[in-house]
Amino acid sequence: MASETQAQPLDPTAFRELAGSLQGELLLPTNPGYDTARRIWNEAIDRRPAGIARCAGVDDVVATVRFARERGLEVGVRGGGHNVAGTAMCDDGIVIDLSATRGVSVDPTARTARVDGGALWGDVDRATQVHGLATTGGIVSHTGVAGLTLGGGIGFLMRKHGLAVDNLLDAEVVTAEGAVLRASADEHPDLFWALRGGGGNFGVVTSFRFVLHRVGPTVIAGPIFWAADDTSAVLRFYRDFAAEAPDELGSVVRLGTVPPLAVIPESLHWQPAIAVACCYAGAVDDGERAVSALRRFGTPLVDLTSPVRYTDFQCGVDVSVPHGWHYYWKGTTLASLSDDAIAVIADHAYAAASPRSYAAIFHMGGAVARVPHDATAFAGRDIAHNMSIDAVSLPDEPGERAAAEMQWARRFFRDLQPHRAGGVYVNFLDSDDDSSRVREAYGERTYRRLAEVKTVYDPHNVFHHNKNIQPG
Ligand SMILES: Cc1cc2nc3c(=O)[nH]c(=O)nc-3n(C[C@H](O)[C@H](O)[C@H](O)COP(=O)(O)OP(=O)(O)OC[C@H]3O[C@@H](n4cnc5c(N)ncnc54)[C@H](O)[C@@H]3O)c2cc1C
C-alpha cells in the first residue's frame, strides 16, 4: 500500500528550498554525485529517486521527512544500503540517506555505544574493540547497523549476548510527523518494542545506544572447509556439535565454494565446499576446547580456525559478497537438521551455476531463546536455524544467467518446505516475490500488535519502502 497522501507535482524551486535548509547535500539527477549516491550494495537495484538527501544529522532528517510528507512523496530510508531487496532506494520520491552519519561514540565505563543511523558494523566493531568491547552485529562488516538492528540482528555473538535488539537501550527516532522522539523501556515503550524487530516502519532512526560486552580483542574463530562430497556427513556431525555447544560458541554453515581468499591455497579457490565458521565469545583456551571436536572431524580441505583479532574475523568474508554484484535471495527457518533436511540441502547446495551463489545457515538458540517472546517484535526466538539461499550473478552476465540463479534459489527453497519451522527472519526477505511473507515473518499476533503501533506513529504509511506493516 502506498502512502495515503496524494503526490503533488514536483516543483524545482521547492527542491532548492530544501537544499538550502539542509546542512548535508541534496543530490538531484542533474548533480554529478547522483548516480553514485543511488547505487547500493546490490547492483541489481536500479532506482531513480527525484532527490537523495544526504543528511548530516537529525535536523536534516526532520526537514526532509516534512518536505516529503507535505508533497506526498515516496520516501526511502538508507542506512547501510545493504538490503538485498533494495528498499532503501525508491523511484521518483526522496531518499533519506544516512550514509554520511557513521559516528560511534563509546562509553567504556558504562559499557555502552551511541551509534549513528548510517553506521556499518565495521564502524562499531572498530570503535568498541579499542576498549575490548563488542555487541552483537552481523557477519559481514559492510552491513548497516540500522536495517540489521531494526529487523532483529543475528550474528556470532547472539547465543551469548542476545540479538542486536536485545542489546538496544534506546533509539532516537524521527517520526512521520517530523517529531524527534527517544524510544526506550521508559519513553514510548510501545515504539521501543516495535523498533526491536519491526523494521523501518515506524520512523527514521538517527541513533542507537547499545550495551557492550567484553569480547576479545583476540578470539578463537575461523572457518573450516570440507569438500562438497562430505556435506551430509559434516552436517550430521554439526547437528550434534551445535546442539551441545556452549552459548559462547556462535557458528554459521556456508555451502557453496571456497572463496578466493589470499590465506587459502589457490588450488582450492572456487571448489565446491561446505564450511563451518565459528567464533568463541570467551577465553581463547576455552574456545580451543569448544571447537576441537569439529576441527578433528573428517578431512578438512583447509582449517582457518585460530586465535584472531575479533575485528579481523568480523570482516573475513566481506570480499566474498562485495558491492557491485547482483543478488537475490530466499530466506527460511529450519526446524532441525534432520537427515531428510540434510538430504535436500546436499542435493541443492551445489546445483547453482554460479560459483558465487551460496547458502548460509545460522545456529540460533542460547541467549536469543531465553528472552520472552513478547518482549520485542522479533518473532523467531525458538527457531533452531535461520537460513538464507543466496543467488549471485555478475553485472555483465546475461539476464538469463541471473534468472537461472534465481530459479535455483526458488527450487532449493521449495524443496525445503517440509523442513521449515514456520516464520522467516524478516531481514532475509526479498521484495517482489516475498512481500506477501511479511505476516508470515511475524506471525498473526505480533503482526497485529505491530500494526497498532504503526497506526499510532505512521498512520498514513509514509514509511512503506520496507517489509511493510500496514497501519490498522
Ligand atoms: C551479505 C549479507 C550478509 C548479511 N548478514 C546478516 C547477519 O549476519 N545478520 C543479520 O541479522 N542480517 C544480515 N543480513 C541482512 C541485513 O540485516 C539486512 O539486509 C539489513 O536490512 C541491512 O541493513 P542496512 O542498514 O544496510 O539496510 P538498508 O538497505 O540501508 O535499509 C534497508 C531498510 O531498513 C530500513 N532502514 C535502514 N536504515 C534505517 C534507519 N536509520 N531508520 C529507519 N529505517 C531504516 C529501511 O526500511 C530500509 O528500506 C545480511 C545481508 C547481506 C546482504
XYZ file of C-alpha atoms and ligand atoms in Angstrom, residues 40-41 76-84 86-89 98 117-120 137-140 142-150 152-155 199-201 203-206 208 321 327 329 358 362 390 425 427-428 465-467, ligand 1:
110
model
C 23.576 0.420 -3.154
C 25.268 -2.863 -2.292
C 13.155 5.635 1.025
C 15.452 5.395 4.047
C 19.028 4.318 3.537
C 21.152 3.076 6.427
C 23.992 0.854 5.241
C 22.332 0.278 1.836
C 22.904 -3.464 2.214
C 19.427 -4.909 1.960
C 19.094 -7.368 -0.920
C 16.965 -2.591 -2.185
C 14.130 -0.954 -0.243
C 16.490 1.881 0.745
C 16.030 3.330 -2.754
C 22.138 8.468 6.374
C 21.888 5.738 11.896
C 24.166 5.341 8.860
C 26.971 3.391 10.559
C 28.168 -0.002 9.338
C 26.249 -7.392 14.910
C 26.184 -9.056 11.516
C 28.713 -11.421 9.982
C 29.684 -9.035 7.152
C 29.859 -3.630 5.460
C 26.236 -4.349 6.519
C 24.370 -1.387 8.013
C 23.656 -1.204 11.734
C 20.211 0.326 11.214
C 18.486 -2.144 8.919
C 20.090 -5.136 10.618
C 19.148 -3.991 14.125
C 15.605 -2.951 13.254
C 16.368 -8.193 14.989
C 20.072 -8.637 14.303
C 21.620 -12.105 14.316
C 25.348 -12.781 14.448
C 11.998 -2.919 10.688
C 11.957 0.619 9.310
C 8.193 1.003 9.614
C 10.302 6.315 11.660
C 13.885 7.159 10.797
C 16.302 6.079 13.500
C 19.075 8.638 13.701
C 21.023 3.747 18.565
C 29.925 -10.653 -1.003
C 21.985 -10.542 -5.570
C 17.728 -14.486 -2.030
C 25.747 -19.954 -1.722
C 22.830 -19.554 11.259
C 21.751 -16.502 -1.994
C 13.654 -13.820 9.517
C 15.768 -9.322 7.211
C 16.160 -12.342 4.911
C 9.523 1.177 1.350
C 10.364 -1.692 3.678
C 8.952 -5.016 4.827
C 25.742 -10.352 2.609
C 24.742 -10.109 3.699
C 25.004 -10.534 4.977
C 24.064 -10.341 5.986
N 24.340 -10.798 7.230
C 23.446 -10.614 8.213
C 23.734 -11.034 9.537
O 24.793 -11.568 9.823
N 22.785 -10.829 10.480
C 21.596 -10.227 10.194
O 20.793 -10.076 11.106
N 21.304 -9.805 8.957
C 22.198 -9.969 7.971
N 21.909 -9.531 6.717
C 20.604 -8.897 6.445
C 20.633 -7.438 6.878
O 20.282 -7.381 8.226
C 19.633 -6.610 6.074
O 19.982 -6.650 4.725
C 19.564 -5.157 6.564
O 18.439 -4.540 6.014
C 20.773 -4.344 6.202
O 20.731 -3.108 6.844
P 21.153 -1.761 6.090
O 21.050 -0.632 7.041
O 22.471 -1.970 5.437
O 19.985 -1.714 5.028
P 19.450 -0.600 4.021
O 19.439 -1.239 2.682
O 20.132 0.702 4.164
O 17.984 -0.441 4.546
C 17.046 -1.478 4.497
C 15.771 -0.990 5.125
O 15.989 -0.763 6.511
C 15.316 0.399 6.931
N 16.289 1.368 7.447
C 17.587 1.469 7.130
N 18.152 2.433 7.863
C 17.191 2.941 8.644
C 17.157 3.938 9.649
N 18.244 4.606 10.003
N 15.981 4.199 10.260
C 14.869 3.523 9.922
N 14.839 2.560 8.992
C 15.996 2.278 8.380
C 14.555 0.923 5.741
O 13.240 0.415 5.783
C 15.288 0.332 4.574
O 14.453 0.122 3.463
C 22.849 -9.688 5.698
C 22.592 -9.226 4.417
C 23.511 -9.451 3.424
C 23.191 -8.995 2.058
